[in-house]
Short mmCIF file of C-alpha atoms and ligand atoms in Angstrom, two decimals:
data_model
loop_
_atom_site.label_atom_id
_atom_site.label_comp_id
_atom_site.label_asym_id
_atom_site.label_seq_id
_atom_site.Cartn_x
_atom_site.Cartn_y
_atom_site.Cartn_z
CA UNK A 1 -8.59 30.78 0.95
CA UNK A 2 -7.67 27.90 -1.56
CA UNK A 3 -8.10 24.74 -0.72
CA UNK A 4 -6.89 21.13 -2.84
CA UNK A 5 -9.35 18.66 -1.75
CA UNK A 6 -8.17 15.05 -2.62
CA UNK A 7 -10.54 12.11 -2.35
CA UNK A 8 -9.65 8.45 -2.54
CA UNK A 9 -11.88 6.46 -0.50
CA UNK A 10 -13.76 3.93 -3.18
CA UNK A 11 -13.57 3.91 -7.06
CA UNK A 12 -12.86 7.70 -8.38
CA UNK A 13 -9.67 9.48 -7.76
CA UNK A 14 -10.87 12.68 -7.52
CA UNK A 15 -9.07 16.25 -6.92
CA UNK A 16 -10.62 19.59 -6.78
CA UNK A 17 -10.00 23.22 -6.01
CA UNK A 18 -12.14 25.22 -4.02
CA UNK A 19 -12.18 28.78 -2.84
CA UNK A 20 -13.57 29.93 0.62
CA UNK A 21 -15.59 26.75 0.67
CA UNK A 22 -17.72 27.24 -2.37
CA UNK A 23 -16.26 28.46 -5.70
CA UNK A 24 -15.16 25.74 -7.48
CA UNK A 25 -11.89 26.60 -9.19
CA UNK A 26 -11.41 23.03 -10.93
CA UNK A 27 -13.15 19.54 -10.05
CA UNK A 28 -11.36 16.33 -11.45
CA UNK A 29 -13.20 13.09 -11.21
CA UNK A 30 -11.33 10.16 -12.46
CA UNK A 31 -13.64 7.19 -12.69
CA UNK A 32 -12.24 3.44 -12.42
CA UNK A 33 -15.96 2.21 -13.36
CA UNK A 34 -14.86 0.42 -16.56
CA UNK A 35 -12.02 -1.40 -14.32
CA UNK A 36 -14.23 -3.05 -12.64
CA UNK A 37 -17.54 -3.29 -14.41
CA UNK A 38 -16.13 -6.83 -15.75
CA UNK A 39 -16.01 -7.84 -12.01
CA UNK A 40 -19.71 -6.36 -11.60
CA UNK A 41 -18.40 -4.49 -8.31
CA UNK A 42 -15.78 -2.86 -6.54
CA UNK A 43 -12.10 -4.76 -6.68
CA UNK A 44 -10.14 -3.40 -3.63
CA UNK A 45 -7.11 -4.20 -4.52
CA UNK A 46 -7.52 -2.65 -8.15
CA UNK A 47 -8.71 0.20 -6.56
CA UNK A 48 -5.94 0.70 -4.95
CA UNK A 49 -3.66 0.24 -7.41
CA UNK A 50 -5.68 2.66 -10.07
CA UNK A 51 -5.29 5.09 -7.47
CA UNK A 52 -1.43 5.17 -7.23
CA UNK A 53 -1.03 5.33 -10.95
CA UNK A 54 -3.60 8.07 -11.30
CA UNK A 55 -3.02 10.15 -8.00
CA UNK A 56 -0.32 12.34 -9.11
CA UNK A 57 -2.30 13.55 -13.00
CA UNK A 58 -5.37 13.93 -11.35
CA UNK A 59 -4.23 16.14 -9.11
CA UNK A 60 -1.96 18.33 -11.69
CA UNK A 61 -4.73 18.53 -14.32
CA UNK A 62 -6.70 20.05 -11.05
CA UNK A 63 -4.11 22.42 -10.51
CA UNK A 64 -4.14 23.06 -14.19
CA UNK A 65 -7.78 23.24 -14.79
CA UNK A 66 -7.69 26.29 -12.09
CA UNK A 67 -4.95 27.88 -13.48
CA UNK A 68 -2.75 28.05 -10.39
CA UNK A 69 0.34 26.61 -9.07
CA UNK A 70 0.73 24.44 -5.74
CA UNK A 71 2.60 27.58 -4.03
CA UNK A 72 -1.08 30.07 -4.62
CA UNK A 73 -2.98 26.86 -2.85
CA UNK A 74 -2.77 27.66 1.05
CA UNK A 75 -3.56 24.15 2.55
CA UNK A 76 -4.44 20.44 1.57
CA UNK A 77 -7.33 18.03 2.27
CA UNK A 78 -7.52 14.77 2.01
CA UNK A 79 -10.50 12.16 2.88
CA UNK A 80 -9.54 9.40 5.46
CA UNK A 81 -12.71 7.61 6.71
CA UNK A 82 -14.92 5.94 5.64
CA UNK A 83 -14.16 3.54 2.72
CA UNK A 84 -11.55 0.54 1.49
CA UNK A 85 -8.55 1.29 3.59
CA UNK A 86 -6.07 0.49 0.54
CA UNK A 87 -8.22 3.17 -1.48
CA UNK A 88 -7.79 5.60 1.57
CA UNK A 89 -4.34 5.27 1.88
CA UNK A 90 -3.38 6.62 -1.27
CA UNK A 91 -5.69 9.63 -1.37
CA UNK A 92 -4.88 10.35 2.26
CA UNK A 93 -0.42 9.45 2.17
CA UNK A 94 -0.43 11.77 -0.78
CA UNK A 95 -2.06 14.75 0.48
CA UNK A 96 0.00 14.59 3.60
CA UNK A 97 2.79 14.01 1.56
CA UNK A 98 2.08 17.07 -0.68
CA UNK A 99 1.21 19.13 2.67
CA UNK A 100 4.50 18.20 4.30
CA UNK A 101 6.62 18.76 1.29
CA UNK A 102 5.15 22.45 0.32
CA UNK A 103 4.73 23.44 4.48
CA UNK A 104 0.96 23.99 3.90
CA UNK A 105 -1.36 22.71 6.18
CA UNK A 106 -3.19 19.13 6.57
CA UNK A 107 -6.61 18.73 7.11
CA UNK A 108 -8.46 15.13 7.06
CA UNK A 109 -12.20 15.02 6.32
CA UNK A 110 -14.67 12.59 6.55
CA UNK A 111 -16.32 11.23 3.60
CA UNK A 112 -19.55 11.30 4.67
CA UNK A 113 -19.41 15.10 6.06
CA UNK A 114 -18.30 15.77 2.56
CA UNK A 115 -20.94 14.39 1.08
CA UNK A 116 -23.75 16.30 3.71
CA UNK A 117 -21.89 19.63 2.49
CA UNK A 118 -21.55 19.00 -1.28
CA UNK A 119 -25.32 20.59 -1.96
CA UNK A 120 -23.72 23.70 0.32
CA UNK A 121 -20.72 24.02 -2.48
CA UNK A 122 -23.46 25.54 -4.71
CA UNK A 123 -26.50 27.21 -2.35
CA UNK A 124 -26.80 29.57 0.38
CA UNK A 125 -28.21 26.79 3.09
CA UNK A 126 -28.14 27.78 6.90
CA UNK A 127 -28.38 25.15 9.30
CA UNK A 128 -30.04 23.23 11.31
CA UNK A 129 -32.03 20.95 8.68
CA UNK A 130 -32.48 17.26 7.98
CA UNK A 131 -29.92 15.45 6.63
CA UNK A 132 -30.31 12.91 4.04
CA UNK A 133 -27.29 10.89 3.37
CA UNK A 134 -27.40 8.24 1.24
CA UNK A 135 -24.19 6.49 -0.78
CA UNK A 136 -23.01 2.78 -1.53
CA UNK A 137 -22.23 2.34 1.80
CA UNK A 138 -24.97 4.52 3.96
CA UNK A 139 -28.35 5.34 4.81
CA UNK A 140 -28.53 8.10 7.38
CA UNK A 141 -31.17 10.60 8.48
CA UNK A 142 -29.75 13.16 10.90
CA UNK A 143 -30.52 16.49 12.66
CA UNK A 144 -27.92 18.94 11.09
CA UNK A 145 -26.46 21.52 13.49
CA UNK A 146 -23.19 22.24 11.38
CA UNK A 147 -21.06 21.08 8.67
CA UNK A 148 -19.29 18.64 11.60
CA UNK A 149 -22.36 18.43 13.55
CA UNK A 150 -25.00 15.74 12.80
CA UNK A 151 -27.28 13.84 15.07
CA UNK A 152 -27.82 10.34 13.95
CA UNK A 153 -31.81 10.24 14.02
CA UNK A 154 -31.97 6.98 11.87
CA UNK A 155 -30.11 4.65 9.68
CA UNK A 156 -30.06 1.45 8.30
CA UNK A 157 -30.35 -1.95 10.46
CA UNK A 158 -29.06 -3.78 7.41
CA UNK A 159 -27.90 -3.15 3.69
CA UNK A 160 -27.43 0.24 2.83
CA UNK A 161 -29.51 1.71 -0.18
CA UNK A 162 -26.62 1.83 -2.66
CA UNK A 163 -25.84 -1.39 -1.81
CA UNK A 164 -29.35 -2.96 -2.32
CA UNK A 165 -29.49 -0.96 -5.86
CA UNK A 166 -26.24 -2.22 -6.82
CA UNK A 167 -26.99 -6.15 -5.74
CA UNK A 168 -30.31 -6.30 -7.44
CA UNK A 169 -28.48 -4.99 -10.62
CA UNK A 170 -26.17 -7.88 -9.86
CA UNK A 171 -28.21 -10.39 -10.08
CA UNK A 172 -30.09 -9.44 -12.73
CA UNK A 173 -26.84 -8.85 -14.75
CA UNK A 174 -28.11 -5.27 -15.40
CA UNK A 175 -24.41 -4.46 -14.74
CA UNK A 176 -22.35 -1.88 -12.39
CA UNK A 177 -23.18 0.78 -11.32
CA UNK A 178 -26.66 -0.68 -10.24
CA UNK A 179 -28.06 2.86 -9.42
CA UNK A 180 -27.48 4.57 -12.26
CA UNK A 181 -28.58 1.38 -14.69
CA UNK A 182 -31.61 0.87 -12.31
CA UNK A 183 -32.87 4.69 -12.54
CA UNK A 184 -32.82 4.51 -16.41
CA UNK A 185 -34.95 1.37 -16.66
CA UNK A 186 -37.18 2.27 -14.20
CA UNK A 187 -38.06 4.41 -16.73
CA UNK A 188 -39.46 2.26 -18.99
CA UNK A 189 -40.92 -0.01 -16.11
CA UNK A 190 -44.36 0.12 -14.31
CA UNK A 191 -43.79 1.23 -10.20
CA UNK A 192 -46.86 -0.89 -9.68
CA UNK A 193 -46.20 -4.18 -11.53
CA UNK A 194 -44.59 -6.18 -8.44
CA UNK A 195 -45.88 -4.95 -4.40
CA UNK A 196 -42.42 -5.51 -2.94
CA UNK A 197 -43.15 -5.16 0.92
CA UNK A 198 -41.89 -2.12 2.97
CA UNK A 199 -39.53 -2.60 6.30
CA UNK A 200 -41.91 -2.68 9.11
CA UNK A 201 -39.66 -0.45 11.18
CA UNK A 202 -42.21 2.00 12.92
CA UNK A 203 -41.57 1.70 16.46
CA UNK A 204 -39.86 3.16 19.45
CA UNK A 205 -36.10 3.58 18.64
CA UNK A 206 -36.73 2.13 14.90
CA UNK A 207 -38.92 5.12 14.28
CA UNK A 208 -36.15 6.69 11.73
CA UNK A 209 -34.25 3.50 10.66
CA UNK A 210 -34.28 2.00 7.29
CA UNK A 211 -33.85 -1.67 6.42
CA UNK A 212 -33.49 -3.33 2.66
CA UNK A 213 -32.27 -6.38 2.77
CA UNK A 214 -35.91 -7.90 3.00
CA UNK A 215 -36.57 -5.32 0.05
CA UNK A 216 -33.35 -6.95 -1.78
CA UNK A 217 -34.12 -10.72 -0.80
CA UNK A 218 -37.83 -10.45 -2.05
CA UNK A 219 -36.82 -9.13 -5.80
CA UNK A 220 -34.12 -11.16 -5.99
CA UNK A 221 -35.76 -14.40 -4.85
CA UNK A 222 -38.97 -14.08 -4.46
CA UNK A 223 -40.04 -11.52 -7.49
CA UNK A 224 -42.75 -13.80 -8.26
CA UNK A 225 -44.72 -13.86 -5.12
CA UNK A 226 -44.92 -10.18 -5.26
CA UNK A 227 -46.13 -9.84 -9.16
CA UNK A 228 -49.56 -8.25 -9.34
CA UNK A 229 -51.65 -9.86 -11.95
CA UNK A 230 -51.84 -8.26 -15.74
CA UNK A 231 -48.17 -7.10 -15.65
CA UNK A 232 -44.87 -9.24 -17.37
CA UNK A 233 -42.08 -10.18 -15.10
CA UNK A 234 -39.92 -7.88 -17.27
CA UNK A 235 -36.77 -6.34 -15.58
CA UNK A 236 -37.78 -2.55 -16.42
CA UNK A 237 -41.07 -3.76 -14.36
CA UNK A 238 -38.34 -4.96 -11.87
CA UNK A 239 -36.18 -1.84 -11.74
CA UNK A 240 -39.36 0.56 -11.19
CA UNK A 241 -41.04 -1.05 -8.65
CA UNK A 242 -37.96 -1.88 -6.27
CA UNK A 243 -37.33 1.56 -6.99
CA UNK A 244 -40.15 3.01 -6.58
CA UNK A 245 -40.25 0.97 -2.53
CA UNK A 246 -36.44 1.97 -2.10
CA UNK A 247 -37.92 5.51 -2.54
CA UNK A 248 -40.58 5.23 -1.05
CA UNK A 249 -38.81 3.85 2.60
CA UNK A 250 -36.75 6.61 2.56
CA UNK A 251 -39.03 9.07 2.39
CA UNK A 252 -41.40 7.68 4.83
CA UNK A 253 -38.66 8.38 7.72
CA UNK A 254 -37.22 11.44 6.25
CA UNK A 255 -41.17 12.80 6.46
CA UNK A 256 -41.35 11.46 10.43
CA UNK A 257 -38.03 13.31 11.16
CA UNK A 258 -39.15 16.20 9.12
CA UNK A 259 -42.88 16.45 11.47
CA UNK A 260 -40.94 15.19 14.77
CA UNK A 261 -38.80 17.96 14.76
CA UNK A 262 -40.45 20.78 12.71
CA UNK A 263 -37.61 21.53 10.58
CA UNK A 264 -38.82 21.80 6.76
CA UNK A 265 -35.58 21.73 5.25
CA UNK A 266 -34.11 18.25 3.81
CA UNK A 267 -30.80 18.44 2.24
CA UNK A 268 -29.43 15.32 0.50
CA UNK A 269 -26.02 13.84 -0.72
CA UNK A 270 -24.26 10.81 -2.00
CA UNK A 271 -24.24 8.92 -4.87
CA UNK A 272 -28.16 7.95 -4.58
CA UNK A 273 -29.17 11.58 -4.16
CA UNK A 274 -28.59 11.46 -8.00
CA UNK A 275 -31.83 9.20 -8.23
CA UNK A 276 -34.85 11.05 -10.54
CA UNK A 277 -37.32 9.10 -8.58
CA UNK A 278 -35.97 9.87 -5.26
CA UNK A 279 -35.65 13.89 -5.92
CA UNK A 280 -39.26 13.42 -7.89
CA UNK A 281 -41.07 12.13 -5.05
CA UNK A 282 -39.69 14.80 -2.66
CA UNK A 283 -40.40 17.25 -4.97
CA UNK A 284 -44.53 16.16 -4.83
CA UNK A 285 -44.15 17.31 -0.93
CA UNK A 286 -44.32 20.85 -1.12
CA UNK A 287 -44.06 21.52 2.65
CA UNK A 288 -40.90 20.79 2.72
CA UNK A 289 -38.07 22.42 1.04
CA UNK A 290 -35.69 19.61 -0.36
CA UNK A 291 -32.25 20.60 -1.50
CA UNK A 292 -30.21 18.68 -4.34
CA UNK A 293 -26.52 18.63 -4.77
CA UNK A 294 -26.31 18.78 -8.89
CA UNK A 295 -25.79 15.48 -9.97
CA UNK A 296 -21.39 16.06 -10.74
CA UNK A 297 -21.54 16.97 -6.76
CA UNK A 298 -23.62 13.75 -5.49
CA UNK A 299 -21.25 10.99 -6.82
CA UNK A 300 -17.32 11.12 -5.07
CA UNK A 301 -15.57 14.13 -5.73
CA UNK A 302 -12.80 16.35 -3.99
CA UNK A 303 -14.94 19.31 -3.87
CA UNK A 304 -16.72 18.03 -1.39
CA UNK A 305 -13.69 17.50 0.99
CA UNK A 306 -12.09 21.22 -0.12
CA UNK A 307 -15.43 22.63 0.94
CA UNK A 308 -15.78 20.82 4.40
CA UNK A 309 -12.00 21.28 5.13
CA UNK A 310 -12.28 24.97 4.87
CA UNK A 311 -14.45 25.10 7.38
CA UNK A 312 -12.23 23.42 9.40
CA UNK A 313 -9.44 25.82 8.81
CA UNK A 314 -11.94 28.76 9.27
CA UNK A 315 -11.62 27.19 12.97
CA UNK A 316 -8.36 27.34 13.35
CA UNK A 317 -8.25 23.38 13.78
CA UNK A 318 -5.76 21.14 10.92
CA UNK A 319 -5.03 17.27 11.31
CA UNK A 320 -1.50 15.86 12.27
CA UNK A 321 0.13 14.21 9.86
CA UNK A 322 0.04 11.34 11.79
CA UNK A 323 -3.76 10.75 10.69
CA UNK A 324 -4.78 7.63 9.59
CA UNK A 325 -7.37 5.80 7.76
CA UNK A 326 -9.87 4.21 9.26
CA UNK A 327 -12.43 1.84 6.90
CA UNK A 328 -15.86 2.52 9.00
CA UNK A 329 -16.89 5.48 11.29
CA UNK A 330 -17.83 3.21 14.42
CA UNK A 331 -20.36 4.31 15.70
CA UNK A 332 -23.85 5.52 13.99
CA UNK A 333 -25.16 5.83 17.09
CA UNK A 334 -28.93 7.81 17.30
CA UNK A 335 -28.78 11.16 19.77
CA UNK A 336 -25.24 11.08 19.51
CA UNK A 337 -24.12 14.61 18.89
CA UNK A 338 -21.21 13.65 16.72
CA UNK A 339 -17.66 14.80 17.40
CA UNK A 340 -17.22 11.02 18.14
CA UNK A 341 -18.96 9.66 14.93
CA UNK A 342 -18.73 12.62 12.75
CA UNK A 343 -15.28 14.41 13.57
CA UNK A 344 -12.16 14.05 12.39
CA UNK A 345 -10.41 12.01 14.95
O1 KG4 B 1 -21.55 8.32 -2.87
P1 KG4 B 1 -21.14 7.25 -3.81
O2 KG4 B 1 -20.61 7.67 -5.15
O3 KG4 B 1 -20.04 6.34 -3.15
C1 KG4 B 1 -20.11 5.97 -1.81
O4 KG4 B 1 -19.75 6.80 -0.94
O5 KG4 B 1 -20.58 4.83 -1.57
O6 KG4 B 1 -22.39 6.29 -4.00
C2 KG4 B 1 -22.35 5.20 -4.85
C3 KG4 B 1 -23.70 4.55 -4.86
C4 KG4 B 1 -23.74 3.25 -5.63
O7 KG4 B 1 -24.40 2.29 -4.84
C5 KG4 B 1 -24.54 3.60 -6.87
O8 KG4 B 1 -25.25 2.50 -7.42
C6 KG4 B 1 -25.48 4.66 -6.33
O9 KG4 B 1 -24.66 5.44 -5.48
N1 KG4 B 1 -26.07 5.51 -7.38
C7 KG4 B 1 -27.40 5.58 -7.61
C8 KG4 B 1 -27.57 6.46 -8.71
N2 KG4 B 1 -26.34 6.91 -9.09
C9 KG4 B 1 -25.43 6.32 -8.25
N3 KG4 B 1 -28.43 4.96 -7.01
C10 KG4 B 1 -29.67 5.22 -7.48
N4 KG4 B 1 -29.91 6.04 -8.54
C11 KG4 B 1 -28.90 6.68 -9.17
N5 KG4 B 1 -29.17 7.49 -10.20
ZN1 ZN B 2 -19.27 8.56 -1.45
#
C-alpha cells in the first residue's frame, strides 16, 4: 500500500511517498529556513504563506521523484496537530482536498507520533521501548506500546529543548536554527569551561520531567557566575557546555525510565535527535540499546506521517474530512495511556 504523506505543521513543506509503512519511494523536504533566518525565528504568517505557494510542487516533484501518478497512490495523509495553525491548515486543507478530489482515503496524523515512528521507517523495532521525543516544541519521555500508543512518563515543566537551543543561539546572534549552529561549535568549545546547573527535578511525580529554562536563563544572563577559572568566555566554550547540560538532563531521566521499567530499548526522534552529543553520550551506555532516526528522518518530513498513517489504514480506521487543526495536543498528561493525547481525534 502507497501512501502520500504531506506535512505542514512549522517551517518545511514536506511530501513523501511511502510503501507499506517503510520503503521510501520519494521524500521532499522544502525548507523555508532562509525566509526566516533574517527574523532569527519562525514567522507564522510567512510560514503560512510559503506553504501555499510551495504546497502544490512539493507534492508533484514527490510524485515525480517516485515515479508514479496520483491514481497508483491508494490514500493520503496529512499532519494536523501539533504546530502553527496557519502552517497546519495548508498541509492538512490540501491533502483533504487531494483525498476528496481523487476518492482516496484521508488519514490525519499527529506530528509528534510521526516523529516517534520516523527511526521505524528504516529498522526492524518491536515495541514496547522508551520513547525519546524531542523537537522545537517538545521534550517527552514515554513508555511505547504502539505506533499510537505512548505513555507520557515525563516531560518538560517549562521550555522545551529545541526551544532552549534555539533562544541561546538567539541571543548570542549565533543565528537560526540554534541546534544545528550550536552542535557545530560545540565542537570547537570545552563541555567543562562554564558548570551551568542541572534542573533539580528528582522527586515524586517530577521523577521523569525535564526543565530548561533555568538552564537557558543562567547562559544567557548569568554565563559569568558559572565560568570555571582558566577557561575564556568564548561562545564555542558557551555552545559546549550548555550542550553538554542539555544532554546531559535528558539523559539522566531517559536512564531512570530506562531502570524503572526494565526496558533497554530507547528510540529517539525530532529535530534534536540529530544532536552528535546527544546520540554520543547514549552511545557510552552500552546497556541500553539506543535507536537513531538518520539525520534526513529526525528534522520534519512527510515520511514520517506516510509511515504512521499506514498503520492506521492497516486498522481499518481513516479521518473525516471534517478534521481540523488543532495548534497543541492538550494534554501531556503522565500515566495517561494516550488515545486522548496521542490519537487522532
Ligand atoms: O522536529 P523539528 O524539526 O521541528 C519541531 O517539530 O519542532 O525540531 C526543530 C528543533 C529546533 O529547535 C532545532 O534547533 C533543533 O530541532 N535541532 C537541533 C539540531 N538540529 C535541529 N538541536 C540540537 N542539535 C541539532 N543538531
Ligand atoms: Zn517536528
Amino acid at each position: 500500500m502507497k501512501v502520500l504523506g504531506i506535512e505542514s505543521s512549522c517551517d518545511e513543506t514536506a511530501c513523501a511517498i511511502v510503501e507499506d509503512g517503510r520503503k521510501i519511494l520519494s521524500n521532499v523536504v522544502a525548507t523555508q529556513i532562509p525566509f526566516h533566518q533574517i527574523y532569527k525565528g519562525v514567522v507564522p504568517e510567512i510560514a503560512s504563506r510559503k506553504h501555499a505557494e510551495w504546497i502544490l510542487p512539493v507534492v508533484r516533484q514527490s510524485l515525480e521523484e517516485s515515479h508514479l501518478t496520483l491514481d497508483e497512490v491508494d490514500a493520503i495523509a496529512a499532519t494536523n496537530r501539533p504546530g502553527l495553525m496557519g502552517a497546519l491548515l495548508v498541509g492538512l486543507t490540501f491533502g483533504k482536498t487531494l483525498a476528496w478530489a481523487s476518492g482516496k482515503p484521508f488519514i490525519a496524523v499527529n506530528h509528534m507520533l510521526g516523529h516517534m515512528y520516523a527511526a521505524h521507517l528504516e529498522n526492524d523495532i518491536p515495541y514496547p521501548y522508551i520513547g525519546l521525543l524531542v523537537s522545537g516544541g517538545h521534550s517527552i519521555i514515554s513508555k511505547v506500546n504502539g505506533f499510537d500508543d505512548l505513555e507520557i512518563l515525563g516531560t518538560t515543566i517549562d521550555d522545551s529543548v529545541g526551544e532552549a537551543f534555539d533562544k541561546v543561539a538567539k541571543y548570542y546572534d549565533l543565528g537560526y536554527p540554534g541546534g544545528v549552529i550550536i552542535d557545530k561549535l560545540a565542537k570547537n568549545g570545552n563541555p567543562e569551561a562554564f558548570s551551568f546547573p542541572l534542573p533539580k527535578l528528582d522527586k515524586g511525580d517530577h521523577r521523569y520531567d525535564v526543565s530548561f529554562s533555568g538552564l537557558k536563563t543562567a547562559v544567557i544572563h548569568q554565563a559569568d557566575m558559572f565560568l570555571n577559572s582558566g577557561f575564556e568566555k568564548s561562545v564555542e566554550n558557551i555552545a559546549a557546555s550548555f550542550q553538554e547540560t542539555a544532554c546531559r538532563t535528558l539523559v539522566s531521566r531517559l536512564l531512570r525510565a530506562v531502570e524503572d521499567t526494565g526496558l533497554k530499548t530507547v528510540v529517539a526522534g525530532g529535530g534534536v535527535a540529530a544532536n552528535s552529543r546527544l546520540r554520543a553520550m547514549l552511545a557510552e551506555h552500552n546497556e541500553i540499546n539506543c535507536i537513531f532516526p538518520p539525520l534526513k528522518l529526525c528534522g520534519d518530513n512527510g515520511a514520517m506521517i506516510a509511515g504512521v498513517a499506514y498503520h492506521f489504514l492497516e486498522r481499518g480506521e481513516t479521518s473525516p474530512l471534517n478534521t481540523t487543526a488543532c495548534a497543541r495536543i492538550p494534554q501531556f498528561k503522565r500515566g495517561l495511556a494516550n488515545l486522548e493525547a496521542f490519537g487522532r481525534r
